[in-house]
XYZ file of N, CA and C in Angstrom:
207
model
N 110.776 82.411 107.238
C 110.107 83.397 108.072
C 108.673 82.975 108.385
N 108.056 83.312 109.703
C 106.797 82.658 110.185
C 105.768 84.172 109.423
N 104.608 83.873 109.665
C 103.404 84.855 109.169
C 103.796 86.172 109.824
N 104.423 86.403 111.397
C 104.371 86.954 111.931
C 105.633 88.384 111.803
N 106.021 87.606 110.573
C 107.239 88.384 110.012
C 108.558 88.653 110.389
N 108.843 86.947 110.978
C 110.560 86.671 111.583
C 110.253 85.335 111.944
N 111.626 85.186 112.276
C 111.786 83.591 112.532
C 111.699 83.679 113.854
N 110.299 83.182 114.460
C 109.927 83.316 115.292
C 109.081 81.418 115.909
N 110.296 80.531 115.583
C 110.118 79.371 115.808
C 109.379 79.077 117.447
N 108.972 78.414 117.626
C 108.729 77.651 119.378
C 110.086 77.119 120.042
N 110.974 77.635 120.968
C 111.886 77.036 122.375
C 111.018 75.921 122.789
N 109.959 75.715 123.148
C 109.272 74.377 123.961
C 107.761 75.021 123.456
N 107.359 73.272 123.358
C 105.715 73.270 123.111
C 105.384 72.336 124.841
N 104.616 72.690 125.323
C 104.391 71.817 126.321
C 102.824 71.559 126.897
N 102.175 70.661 126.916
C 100.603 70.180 127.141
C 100.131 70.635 128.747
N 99.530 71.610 129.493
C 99.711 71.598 130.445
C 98.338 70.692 131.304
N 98.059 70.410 132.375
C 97.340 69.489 133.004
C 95.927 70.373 132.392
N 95.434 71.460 132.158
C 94.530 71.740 131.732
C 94.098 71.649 130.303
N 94.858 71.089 129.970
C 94.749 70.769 128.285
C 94.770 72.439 127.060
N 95.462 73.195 128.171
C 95.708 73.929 127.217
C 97.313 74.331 126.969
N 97.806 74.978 126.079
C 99.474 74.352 125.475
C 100.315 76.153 126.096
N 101.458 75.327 126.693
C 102.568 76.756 126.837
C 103.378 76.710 125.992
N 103.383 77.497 124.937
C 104.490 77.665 123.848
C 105.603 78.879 124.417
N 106.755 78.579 124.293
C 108.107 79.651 124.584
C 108.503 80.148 123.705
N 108.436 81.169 123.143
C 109.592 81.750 121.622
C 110.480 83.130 121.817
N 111.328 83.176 121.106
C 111.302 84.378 121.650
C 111.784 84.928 119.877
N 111.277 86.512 120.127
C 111.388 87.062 118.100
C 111.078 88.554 118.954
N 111.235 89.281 117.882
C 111.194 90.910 117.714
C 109.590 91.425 117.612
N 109.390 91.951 118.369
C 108.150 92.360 118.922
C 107.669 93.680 117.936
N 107.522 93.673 116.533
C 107.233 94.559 115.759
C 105.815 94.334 115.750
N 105.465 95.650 115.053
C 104.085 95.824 114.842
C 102.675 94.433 114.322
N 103.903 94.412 113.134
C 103.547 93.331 112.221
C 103.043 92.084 113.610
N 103.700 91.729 114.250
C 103.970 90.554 115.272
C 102.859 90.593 116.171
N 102.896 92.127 116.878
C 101.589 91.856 117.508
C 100.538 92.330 116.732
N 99.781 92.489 115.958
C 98.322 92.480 115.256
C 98.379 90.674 114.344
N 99.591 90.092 114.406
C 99.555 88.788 114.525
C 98.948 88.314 115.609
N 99.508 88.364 116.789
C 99.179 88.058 117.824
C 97.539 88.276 118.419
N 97.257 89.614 118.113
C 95.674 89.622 117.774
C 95.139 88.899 117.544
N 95.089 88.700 116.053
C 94.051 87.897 115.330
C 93.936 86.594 115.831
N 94.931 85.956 116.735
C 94.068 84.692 117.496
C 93.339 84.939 118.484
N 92.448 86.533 118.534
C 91.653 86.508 119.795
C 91.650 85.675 120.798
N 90.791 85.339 120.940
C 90.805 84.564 122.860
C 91.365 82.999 122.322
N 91.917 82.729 121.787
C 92.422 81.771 121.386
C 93.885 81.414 122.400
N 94.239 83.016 122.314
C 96.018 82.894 122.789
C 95.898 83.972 123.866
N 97.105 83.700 124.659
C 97.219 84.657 125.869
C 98.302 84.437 125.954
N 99.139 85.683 126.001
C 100.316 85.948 125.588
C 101.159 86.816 127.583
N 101.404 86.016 128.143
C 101.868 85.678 129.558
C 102.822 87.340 129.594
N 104.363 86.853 128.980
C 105.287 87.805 128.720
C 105.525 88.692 127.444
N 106.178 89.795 127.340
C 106.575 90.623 128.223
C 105.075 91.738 127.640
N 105.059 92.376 129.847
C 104.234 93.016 129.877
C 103.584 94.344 129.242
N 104.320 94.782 128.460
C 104.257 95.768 127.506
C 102.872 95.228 126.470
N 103.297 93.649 126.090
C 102.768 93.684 124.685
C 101.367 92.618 124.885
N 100.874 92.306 126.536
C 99.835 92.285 127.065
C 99.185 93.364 127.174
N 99.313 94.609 127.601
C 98.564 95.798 127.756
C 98.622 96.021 126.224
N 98.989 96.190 125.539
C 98.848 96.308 123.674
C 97.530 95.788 123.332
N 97.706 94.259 123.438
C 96.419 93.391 123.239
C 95.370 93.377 124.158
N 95.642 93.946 125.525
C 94.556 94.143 125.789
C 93.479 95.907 125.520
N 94.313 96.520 125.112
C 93.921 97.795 124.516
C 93.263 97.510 123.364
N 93.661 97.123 122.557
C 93.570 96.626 121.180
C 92.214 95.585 120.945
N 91.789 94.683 121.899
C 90.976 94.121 121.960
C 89.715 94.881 122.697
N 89.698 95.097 123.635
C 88.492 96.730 124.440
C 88.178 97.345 123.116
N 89.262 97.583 122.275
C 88.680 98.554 120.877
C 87.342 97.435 119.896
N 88.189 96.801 119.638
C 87.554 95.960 118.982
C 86.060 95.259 119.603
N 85.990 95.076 121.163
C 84.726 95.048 121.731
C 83.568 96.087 121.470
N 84.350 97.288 121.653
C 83.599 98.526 121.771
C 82.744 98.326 120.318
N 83.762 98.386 119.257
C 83.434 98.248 117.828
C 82.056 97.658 117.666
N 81.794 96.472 118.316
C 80.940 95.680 117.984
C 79.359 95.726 118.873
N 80.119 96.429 120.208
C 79.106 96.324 121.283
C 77.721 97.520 120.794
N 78.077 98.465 119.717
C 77.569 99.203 119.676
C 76.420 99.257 118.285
């Protein structure tokens, strides 16, 4: 099992011309998974599915706010 709490291996790693990487996986979108997904702040940007972009981007506005103040 990955950190993210399933076997949530990589389908394709791929280098794109901007030197930054498209990883494909696909796993169960539990809680646990995305506040995984969090904690690589601006590190990761998470393309699909659109549900669990608006999550992280909610989730992150919080965490701005947190700090801005």
């Amino acid at each position: 099992p990955s950190a993210a709490g399933g076997d949530c291996a990589p389908e394709t790693i791929a280098r794109k011309a901007d030197g930054s990487w498209l990883v494909t996986l696909t796993c169960d979108i539990t809680e646990r998974t995305r506040y995984y997904l969090l904690s690589f702040g601006p590190l990761l940007e998470v393309l699909e599915p659109p549900d669990v972009r608006t999550w992280l981007l909610k989730h992150a506005e919080a965490v701005a706010r947190t700090y801005a103040s």
